[in-house]
Short mmCIF file of C-alpha atoms in Angstrom, two decimals:
data_model
loop_
_atom_site.label_atom_id
_atom_site.label_comp_id
_atom_site.label_asym_id
_atom_site.label_seq_id
_atom_site.Cartn_x
_atom_site.Cartn_y
_atom_site.Cartn_z
CA MET A 1 92.84 56.47 -19.66
CA PRO A 2 89.39 58.08 -19.52
CA GLY A 3 86.48 55.65 -19.50
CA GLN A 4 88.76 52.90 -18.19
CA ILE A 5 88.67 51.27 -14.75
CA SER A 6 91.14 49.00 -12.95
CA VAL A 7 89.81 45.94 -11.16
CA THR A 8 91.39 43.02 -9.35
CA VAL A 9 89.99 39.61 -10.24
CA ARG A 10 90.43 36.94 -7.56
CA LEU A 11 90.75 33.37 -8.80
CA PHE A 12 90.24 30.12 -6.92
CA ALA A 13 90.59 26.37 -7.41
CA SER A 14 91.19 25.29 -11.02
CA MET A 15 91.04 28.88 -12.33
CA LYS A 16 93.83 29.87 -9.98
CA GLU A 17 95.81 26.85 -11.06
CA ALA A 18 95.26 27.52 -14.77
CA ALA A 19 96.23 31.17 -14.35
CA GLY A 20 99.24 30.37 -12.18
CA THR A 21 98.22 33.17 -9.83
CA ASP A 22 95.43 33.91 -7.35
CA HIS A 23 94.63 37.36 -8.74
CA ILE A 24 94.83 39.29 -11.99
CA GLU A 25 94.66 43.04 -12.54
CA LEU A 26 92.49 44.07 -15.47
CA SER A 27 91.88 47.37 -17.17
CA LEU A 28 88.28 47.39 -18.37
CA THR A 29 85.88 49.78 -20.05
CA SER A 30 83.82 51.71 -17.55
CA GLY A 31 80.38 50.07 -17.26
CA THR A 32 81.64 46.48 -17.54
CA PRO A 33 79.51 44.15 -15.37
CA ALA A 34 81.00 41.43 -13.12
CA GLY A 35 79.66 38.72 -15.41
CA ALA A 36 81.76 39.99 -18.33
CA VAL A 37 85.11 39.65 -16.54
CA TRP A 38 85.47 36.07 -17.72
CA GLY A 39 86.00 37.14 -21.32
CA HIS A 40 89.04 39.16 -20.26
CA LEU A 41 90.85 36.36 -18.47
CA PRO A 42 93.85 34.52 -19.99
CA ASP A 43 93.13 31.80 -22.54
CA ALA A 44 94.39 29.14 -20.13
CA VAL A 45 91.57 30.08 -17.77
CA GLN A 46 88.91 30.42 -20.45
CA GLU A 47 89.71 26.92 -21.72
CA LEU A 48 88.25 25.53 -18.48
CA GLY A 49 84.83 26.73 -19.53
CA LEU A 50 82.60 28.90 -17.35
CA PRO A 51 80.27 26.69 -15.27
CA LYS A 52 76.67 27.90 -15.40
CA ALA A 53 76.41 28.00 -11.62
CA THR A 54 79.32 30.45 -11.21
CA ARG A 55 78.53 33.22 -8.73
CA TYR A 56 80.13 36.63 -8.25
CA ALA A 57 81.31 38.74 -5.34
CA ILE A 58 82.46 42.37 -5.42
CA ASN A 59 84.57 43.59 -2.50
CA ARG A 60 83.79 40.39 -0.58
CA GLN A 61 80.02 40.71 -0.82
CA TRP A 62 77.80 38.54 -3.01
CA THR A 63 76.53 40.29 -6.11
CA LEU A 64 74.79 39.47 -9.38
CA PRO A 65 76.56 39.07 -12.74
CA GLY A 66 74.90 42.27 -13.98
CA ALA A 67 76.47 44.42 -11.22
CA VAL A 68 78.59 47.16 -12.80
CA LEU A 69 82.23 47.27 -11.71
CA ARG A 70 83.80 50.46 -10.41
CA ASP A 71 87.40 51.55 -10.40
CA GLY A 72 89.37 49.75 -7.68
CA ASP A 73 86.83 46.95 -7.19
CA GLU A 74 87.89 43.45 -6.25
CA VAL A 75 85.74 40.94 -8.12
CA ALA A 76 85.74 37.22 -7.32
CA LEU A 77 84.50 34.44 -9.60
CA ILE A 78 83.00 31.76 -7.36
CA LEU A 79 82.94 28.44 -9.17
CA PRO A 80 80.47 25.75 -8.02
CA VAL A 81 81.53 24.84 -4.50
CA SER A 82 82.55 21.48 -3.06
CA GLY A 83 83.23 22.00 0.63
CA GLY A 84 82.22 19.61 3.36
CA MET B 1 84.12 30.12 17.08
CA ARG B 2 86.56 30.25 14.18
CA ALA B 3 84.52 29.20 11.17
CA LEU B 4 87.64 28.26 9.20
CA THR B 5 90.80 26.66 10.50
CA SER B 6 93.88 24.84 9.26
CA ASP B 7 94.11 22.84 12.48
CA PRO B 8 92.53 19.41 13.03
CA LEU B 9 88.86 19.75 13.96
CA ASP B 10 87.68 18.83 17.45
CA PRO B 11 84.14 17.37 17.56
CA GLY B 12 84.19 17.47 21.37
CA ALA B 13 84.68 21.24 21.30
CA ALA B 14 81.71 21.53 18.90
CA LEU B 15 79.45 19.67 21.33
CA ALA B 16 80.70 21.72 24.27
CA ALA B 17 80.00 24.93 22.34
CA VAL B 18 76.30 24.11 21.89
CA GLY B 19 75.73 22.58 25.33
CA ALA B 20 73.05 24.34 27.35
CA PRO B 21 71.20 23.10 30.44
CA GLU B 22 67.83 24.15 28.94
CA HIS B 23 68.48 21.93 25.95
CA GLY B 24 67.62 18.24 25.85
CA GLY B 25 70.08 17.19 23.24
CA ALA B 26 72.57 18.02 20.54
CA ALA B 27 72.86 16.68 17.01
CA MET B 28 76.24 16.77 15.31
CA PHE B 29 77.53 15.96 11.86
CA VAL B 30 81.17 15.28 11.14
CA GLY B 31 82.17 15.12 7.48
CA THR B 32 85.26 13.03 6.85
CA THR B 33 87.41 12.48 3.77
CA ARG B 34 86.74 9.21 1.99
CA ARG B 35 89.33 6.72 0.84
CA GLU B 36 87.73 6.38 -2.57
CA ALA B 37 86.34 8.84 -5.12
CA ASP B 38 85.21 7.97 -8.61
CA ARG B 39 86.54 4.41 -7.95
CA ARG B 40 90.06 5.72 -7.46
CA GLU B 41 92.06 5.57 -4.26
CA VAL B 42 92.45 8.94 -2.59
CA THR B 43 95.53 9.98 -0.61
CA ILE B 44 94.63 13.44 0.67
CA ILE B 45 92.06 16.13 0.06
CA GLU B 46 93.01 19.78 -0.06
CA TYR B 47 90.49 22.49 0.77
CA GLU B 48 90.71 26.11 -0.41
CA ALA B 49 88.32 28.96 0.38
CA HIS B 50 87.50 32.53 -0.46
CA ALA B 51 88.13 33.01 3.24
CA ASP B 52 86.36 36.31 3.96
CA LEU B 53 83.29 35.38 2.01
CA ALA B 54 83.27 31.84 3.42
CA ARG B 55 83.39 33.10 7.01
CA GLN B 56 80.56 35.54 6.33
CA GLU B 57 78.46 32.86 4.69
CA ILE B 58 78.99 30.35 7.51
CA ASP B 59 78.00 33.07 10.01
CA ARG B 60 74.88 33.82 7.98
CA ILE B 61 73.91 30.13 7.81
CA CYS B 62 74.43 29.80 11.57
CA GLY B 63 72.16 32.80 12.14
CA GLU B 64 69.49 31.26 9.91
CA ALA B 65 69.64 27.94 11.80
CA ARG B 66 69.38 29.75 15.13
CA SER B 67 66.36 31.79 14.15
CA ARG B 68 64.51 29.05 12.23
CA HIS B 69 64.97 26.28 14.78
CA GLY B 70 65.66 28.07 18.08
CA ALA B 71 68.93 26.16 18.24
CA ALA B 72 72.38 26.89 19.62
CA VAL B 73 74.76 26.13 16.75
CA PHE B 74 78.40 25.57 15.87
CA ALA B 75 80.07 25.18 12.46
CA GLN B 76 83.68 24.87 11.48
CA HIS B 77 85.39 23.89 8.22
CA ARG B 78 88.98 22.85 7.81
CA LEU B 79 91.27 24.27 5.10
CA GLY B 80 94.50 22.89 3.65
CA SER B 81 95.45 19.21 3.40
CA VAL B 82 93.24 16.70 5.19
CA GLY B 83 94.18 13.02 5.50
CA ILE B 84 91.80 10.13 4.81
CA GLY B 85 89.25 9.59 7.55
CA GLU B 86 89.95 12.97 9.16
CA PRO B 87 87.13 15.48 9.71
CA SER B 88 86.90 18.25 7.13
CA VAL B 89 83.76 19.85 8.56
CA VAL B 90 81.96 19.72 11.91
CA VAL B 91 78.53 21.17 12.64
CA ALA B 92 76.44 20.84 15.79
CA ALA B 93 73.08 22.12 17.01
CA SER B 94 71.31 21.81 20.32
CA ALA B 95 67.68 22.60 21.06
CA PRO B 96 65.12 21.95 23.78
CA HIS B 97 63.82 18.94 21.80
CA ARG B 98 65.51 16.59 19.39
CA PRO B 99 63.55 17.19 16.17
CA GLU B 100 64.72 20.82 16.16
CA ALA B 101 68.28 19.80 16.99
CA PHE B 102 68.31 17.38 14.04
CA GLN B 103 66.69 19.88 11.67
CA ALA B 104 69.10 22.66 12.58
CA CYS B 105 72.09 20.32 12.24
CA ARG B 106 70.96 19.12 8.83
CA TYR B 107 70.31 22.69 7.72
CA LEU B 108 73.83 23.74 8.71
CA ILE B 109 75.63 21.01 6.78
CA ASP B 110 73.34 21.15 3.72
CA GLU B 111 73.63 24.93 3.37
CA ILE B 112 77.38 24.94 4.03
CA LYS B 113 77.89 22.42 1.26
CA ARG B 114 75.60 24.32 -1.09
CA ARG B 115 76.61 27.94 -0.50
CA VAL B 116 79.99 28.43 1.15
CA PRO B 117 82.90 29.25 -1.21
CA ILE B 118 85.14 26.31 -0.35
CA TRP B 119 86.53 23.91 -2.94
CA LYS B 120 88.25 20.58 -2.65
CA ARG B 121 91.09 19.16 -4.69
CA ILE B 122 91.30 15.41 -4.58
CA HIS B 123 94.77 13.86 -4.72
CA TYR B 124 94.75 10.27 -5.99
CA ALA B 125 97.11 7.42 -5.24
CA ASP B 126 97.75 7.10 -9.00
CA GLY B 127 99.38 10.54 -8.97
CA GLY B 128 96.51 12.49 -10.49
CA CYS B 129 94.59 15.25 -8.80
CA GLU B 130 91.59 17.39 -9.62
CA TRP B 131 89.64 20.34 -8.37
CA ILE B 132 85.94 19.72 -7.81
CA ASP B 133 84.59 23.07 -8.98
CA GLY B 134 82.37 22.40 -11.97
CA THR B 135 85.11 22.90 -14.57
CA THR B 136 86.28 19.31 -14.82
CA ARG B 137 85.79 18.21 -18.41
CA ARG B 138 88.21 15.31 -18.69
CA PRO B 139 86.99 11.96 -20.06
CA ALA B 140 85.83 9.64 -17.26
CA GLY B 141 88.63 7.71 -15.61
CA ARG B 142 91.51 9.64 -17.15
CA PRO B 143 93.81 11.02 -14.48
CA VAL B 144 94.35 14.76 -14.64
CA ARG B 145 98.10 15.28 -14.32
CA THR B 146 98.78 18.72 -13.03
CA SER B 147 102.51 18.76 -12.49
CA MET C 1 80.30 -1.60 22.70
CA ARG C 2 78.63 -1.73 26.10
CA ALA C 3 75.06 -0.65 25.44
CA LEU C 4 74.51 0.26 29.10
CA THR C 5 76.96 1.84 31.48
CA SER C 6 77.05 3.63 34.81
CA ASP C 7 80.11 5.62 33.75
CA PRO C 8 79.98 9.06 32.10
CA LEU C 9 79.38 8.75 28.36
CA ASP C 10 82.11 9.69 25.89
CA PRO C 11 80.81 11.16 22.62
CA GLY C 12 84.32 11.05 21.14
CA ALA C 13 84.43 7.29 21.60
CA ALA C 14 81.06 7.02 19.84
CA LEU C 15 82.38 8.89 16.80
CA ALA C 16 85.57 6.83 16.76
CA ALA C 17 83.52 3.62 16.89
CA VAL C 18 81.63 4.46 13.68
CA GLY C 19 84.57 5.96 11.78
CA ALA C 20 85.34 4.18 8.51
CA PRO C 21 87.43 5.42 5.60
CA GLU C 22 84.71 4.39 3.11
CA HIS C 23 82.25 6.65 4.89
CA GLY C 24 81.85 10.33 4.15
CA GLY C 25 80.41 11.39 7.45
CA ALA C 26 78.93 10.56 10.80
CA ALA C 27 75.82 11.91 12.48
CA MET C 28 75.61 11.82 16.25
CA PHE C 29 72.96 12.63 18.82
CA VAL C 30 73.75 13.29 22.45
CA GLY C 31 70.80 13.45 24.82
CA THR C 32 71.44 15.50 27.93
CA THR C 33 69.47 16.03 31.12
CA ARG C 34 67.59 19.30 31.24
CA ARG C 35 67.56 21.77 34.11
CA GLU C 36 63.80 22.11 33.99
CA ALA C 37 60.90 19.66 33.73
CA ASP C 38 57.25 20.56 34.09
CA ARG C 39 58.41 24.09 35.06
CA ARG C 40 60.24 22.74 38.11
CA GLU C 41 63.97 22.88 38.66
CA VAL C 42 65.66 19.51 38.33
CA THR C 43 68.69 18.45 40.35
CA ILE C 44 69.51 15.00 38.98
CA ILE C 45 67.91 12.34 36.85
CA GLU C 46 68.18 8.68 37.75
CA TYR C 47 67.92 5.98 35.09
CA GLU C 48 66.94 2.37 35.72
CA ALA C 49 66.70 -0.47 33.21
CA HIS C 50 65.60 -4.04 32.76
CA ALA C 51 69.24 -4.50 31.87
CA ASP C 52 69.20 -7.80 29.93
CA LEU C 53 66.19 -6.87 27.89
CA ALA C 54 67.47 -3.30 27.34
CA ARG C 55 70.81 -4.55 26.01
CA GLN C 56 69.05 -6.98 23.68
CA GLU C 57 66.71 -4.28 22.43
CA ILE C 58 69.51 -1.78 21.80
CA ASP C 59 71.41 -4.49 19.88
CA ARG C 60 68.31 -5.21 17.84
CA ILE C 61 67.76 -1.52 17.02
CA CYS C 62 71.42 -1.20 16.00
CA GLY C 63 71.03 -4.19 13.69
CA GLU C 64 67.94 -2.63 12.13
CA ALA C 65 69.72 0.69 11.52
CA ARG C 66 72.68 -1.13 9.96
CA SER C 67 70.57 -3.15 7.57
CA ARG C 68 68.08 -0.39 6.65
CA HIS C 69 70.62 2.37 6.08
CA GLY C 70 73.92 0.58 5.39
CA ALA C 71 75.35 2.44 8.35
CA ALA C 72 77.98 1.71 10.97
CA VAL C 73 76.31 2.45 14.28
CA PHE C 74 76.95 3.01 17.98
CA ALA C 75 74.49 3.40 20.86
CA GLN C 76 75.04 3.68 24.57
CA HIS C 77 72.72 4.65 27.44
CA ARG C 78 73.78 5.66 30.90
CA LEU C 79 72.21 4.22 34.08
CA GLY C 80 72.16 5.57 37.62
CA SER C 81 72.34 9.24 38.62
CA VAL C 82 73.09 11.77 35.89
CA GLY C 83 73.76 15.45 36.66
CA ILE C 84 72.18 18.35 34.77
CA GLY C 85 73.69 18.92 31.33
CA GLU C 86 75.42 15.53 31.32
CA PRO C 87 74.80 13.04 28.49
CA SER C 88 72.32 10.28 29.28
CA VAL C 89 72.40 8.69 25.83
CA VAL C 90 74.75 8.84 22.84
CA VAL C 91 74.05 7.41 19.39
CA ALA C 92 76.12 7.74 16.22
CA ALA C 93 75.89 6.48 12.66
CA SER C 94 78.24 6.79 9.72
CA ALA C 95 77.45 6.00 6.10
CA PRO C 96 78.94 6.65 2.67
CA HIS C 97 76.61 9.67 2.27
CA ARG C 98 75.08 12.02 4.79
CA PRO C 99 71.34 11.44 4.26
CA GLU C 100 71.79 7.80 5.33
CA ALA C 101 73.97 8.81 8.27
CA PHE C 102 71.29 11.24 9.49
CA GLN C 103 68.45 8.76 8.93
CA ALA C 104 70.24 5.97 10.77
CA CYS C 105 71.14 8.29 13.66
CA ARG C 106 67.56 9.50 13.98
CA TYR C 107 66.27 5.93 13.80
CA LEU C 108 68.57 4.87 16.64
CA ILE C 109 67.51 7.59 19.07
CA ASP C 110 63.80 7.46 18.18
CA GLU C 111 63.60 3.68 18.58
CA ILE C 112 65.69 3.65 21.74
CA LYS C 113 63.34 6.16 23.34
CA ARG C 114 60.29 4.25 22.14
CA ARG C 115 61.22 0.65 22.82
CA VAL C 116 64.08 0.12 25.26
CA PRO C 117 63.08 -0.71 28.86
CA ILE C 118 64.76 2.20 30.59
CA TRP C 119 62.95 4.59 32.93
CA LYS C 120 63.89 7.90 34.41
CA ARG C 121 63.16 9.29 37.84
CA ILE C 122 63.36 13.06 38.01
CA HIS C 123 64.61 14.57 41.27
CA TYR C 124 63.45 18.15 41.77
CA ALA C 125 65.07 20.99 43.67
CA ASP C 126 61.87 21.30 45.75
CA GLY C 127 62.54 17.85 47.22
CA GLY C 128 60.01 15.91 45.17
CA CYS C 129 60.80 13.18 42.71
CA GLU C 130 58.84 11.05 40.28
CA TRP C 131 59.22 8.11 37.96
CA ILE C 132 58.26 8.76 34.36
CA ASP C 133 56.65 5.43 33.57
CA GLY C 134 53.02 6.08 32.72
CA THR C 135 51.72 5.56 36.27
CA THR C 136 51.93 9.13 37.52
CA ARG C 137 48.45 10.18 38.50
CA ARG C 138 49.11 13.03 40.88
CA PRO C 139 47.36 16.40 40.37
CA ALA C 140 49.48 18.74 38.23
CA GLY C 141 52.12 20.62 40.17
CA ARG C 142 51.88 18.63 43.39
CA PRO C 143 55.28 17.23 44.33
CA VAL C 144 55.36 13.47 44.81
CA ARG C 145 57.14 12.85 48.09
CA THR C 146 58.64 9.43 48.09
CA SER C 147 60.65 9.34 51.29
CA MET D 1 50.07 -28.10 44.99
CA PRO D 2 48.77 -29.71 41.78
CA GLY D 3 47.63 -27.19 39.12
CA GLN D 4 49.79 -24.50 40.74
CA ILE D 5 52.93 -22.85 39.31
CA SER D 6 55.56 -20.63 40.89
CA VAL D 7 56.68 -17.54 38.97
CA THR D 8 58.98 -14.62 39.74
CA VAL D 9 57.61 -11.19 38.84
CA ARG D 10 60.25 -8.52 38.21
CA LEU D 11 59.25 -4.95 39.03
CA PHE D 12 60.78 -1.66 37.85
CA ALA D 13 60.48 2.07 38.41
CA SER D 14 57.39 3.13 40.41
CA MET D 15 56.13 -0.47 40.75
CA LYS D 16 59.40 -1.50 42.36
CA GLU D 17 59.19 1.51 44.64
CA ALA D 18 55.57 0.84 45.62
CA ALA D 19 56.32 -2.84 46.29
CA GLY D 20 59.52 -2.04 48.21
CA THR D 21 61.28 -4.84 46.30
CA ASP D 22 62.43 -5.54 42.74
CA HIS D 23 60.85 -8.99 42.53
CA ILE D 24 57.94 -10.92 43.98
CA GLU D 25 57.35 -14.69 44.00
CA LEU D 26 53.79 -15.70 43.17
CA SER D 27 51.99 -19.00 43.25
CA LEU D 28 49.44 -18.99 40.42
CA THR D 29 46.96 -21.35 38.88
CA SER D 30 48.43 -23.26 35.94
CA GLY D 31 47.32 -21.57 32.71
CA THR D 32 47.57 -17.99 34.01
CA PRO D 33 48.71 -15.62 31.23
CA ALA D 34 51.39 -12.92 31.71
CA GLY D 35 48.76 -10.20 31.43
CA ALA D 36 46.92 -11.50 34.53
CA VAL D 37 49.89 -11.20 36.89
CA TRP D 38 48.95 -7.61 37.71
CA GLY D 39 45.86 -8.73 39.62
CA HIS D 40 48.02 -10.76 41.98
CA LEU D 41 50.41 -7.98 42.96
CA PRO D 42 50.21 -6.17 46.35
CA ASP D 43 47.59 -3.45 46.71
CA ALA D 44 50.33 -0.78 46.94
CA VAL D 45 51.35 -1.69 43.39
CA GLN D 46 47.84 -2.01 42.02
CA GLU D 47 47.01 1.48 43.29
CA LEU D 48 49.40 2.89 40.69
CA GLY D 49 47.07 1.72 37.96
CA LEU D 50 48.16 -0.42 35.01
CA PRO D 51 49.15 1.80 32.06
CA LYS D 52 47.60 0.64 28.80
CA ALA D 53 50.97 0.55 27.05
CA THR D 54 52.49 -1.92 29.55
CA ARG D 55 54.46 -4.67 27.82
CA TYR D 56 55.51 -8.10 29.06
CA ALA D 57 58.64 -10.23 28.95
CA ILE D 58 59.01 -13.85 29.99
CA ASN D 59 62.53 -15.09 30.76
CA ARG D 60 64.01 -11.86 29.31
CA GLN D 61 62.27 -12.17 25.95
CA TRP D 62 59.38 -9.98 24.81
CA THR D 63 56.04 -11.71 24.86
CA LEU D 64 52.34 -10.89 24.57
CA PRO D 65 49.95 -10.52 27.52
CA GLY D 66 48.17 -13.69 26.46
CA ALA D 67 51.31 -15.85 26.77
CA VAL D 68 50.71 -18.62 29.32
CA LEU D 69 53.15 -18.78 32.22
CA ARG D 70 54.96 -21.98 33.11
CA ASP D 71 56.40 -23.12 36.40
CA GLY D 72 59.69 -21.33 37.13
CA ASP D 73 59.14 -18.49 34.65
CA GLU D 74 60.42 -15.01 35.30
CA VAL D 75 57.85 -12.49 34.10
CA ALA D 76 58.59 -8.76 33.82
CA LEU D 77 56.03 -5.96 33.62
CA ILE D 78 57.48 -3.25 31.39
CA LEU D 79 55.80 0.07 32.08
CA PRO D 80 55.88 2.79 29.37
CA VAL D 81 59.54 3.69 28.95
CA SER D 82 61.26 7.06 29.32
CA GLY D 83 64.91 6.53 28.48
CA GLY D 84 67.02 8.92 26.49
#
């Protein structure tokens, strides 16, 4: 479809659990920024709420929520971390 | 150095990795799983990572500690299930003098906890479990049943 | 815990000694002999103590770290000849949270170095050696021949 | 001898080396304080100088240089330390 892009969204921790999968393929309007991916995720994921401190990575590099996605991108939503 | 591993961590290997005859000492921090969280008994803790990004970020933090403090450094985080009292993270830093070794060591663990995409899921003795990732909105004290 | 020993120190034993399932982490410092002192190559370092008083003082410092920081602590100093790169002192502290573990660990090593009656004698590759005990009054760079 | 006490002085590090022994027996006037022991040591020891930060112990307990010695005491001169 013209003006559409395909992206892979990688999910971790409680988002992965809520989605029942560690990645979701989305078809989005060209020009969609990383920070808008959330609104396209399944309801079960959106019910968790989006923590303010969520960060984003495109193709395994940190990015900002305003970064525009391109066709074939892998975008990761990085919830507030708790390692250590 | 493998920054992430599913095997038990070896603090002795961390010390050996930063040992240098020009250095007067090494500081190390070993993070271990606690028996209690939120006043509930814990059975195991499970760690999950965005592995590629986590490795990159640990490497970057190590580079920062090296250049800021002139230290030799080591950092490793465990993934998967970790039993109570077992190490989940080990960092070490050596330097010619001890203030720098302590500073570099503290920098490593603080920045790893703050920046690296690793999450823990606490499994409780009462059968509940929860991810610690900022989404937890349950009322205090109510177990989250996930299965 | 033997506060003084002539045997090689074991950092792993130090960590094990402070491990507690209520504690979230342990900080450790390992002091090692350096290859160079005063721009001269060092071969070995010899440590001597007023043993009774040194043991008492290490015990006292451990007690202070425990009560100030709520930490479990360990401290051990080696006596006799220590080769380059080998540990001469090991301290460790665990606490429910890492700031206290780091503070207690730093307190242990700083106070041990400041207060405990232990002296080192540096043996240099050029054949000289000297006690580091405040009495050294030789001109800079002149080896002190003691035999 | 009336008014005289016997004390054992323990020596460490460069003082021990200069004296060629780790302890010296001294006969001192009753009332001598720990801090005055130095002046009764062999010349070879006194040549090292007495570092300002020297501390004292009597019978394996810390004390102050003004503490008066008693017959049979063991007094230790603790030069500035360098452990670690």
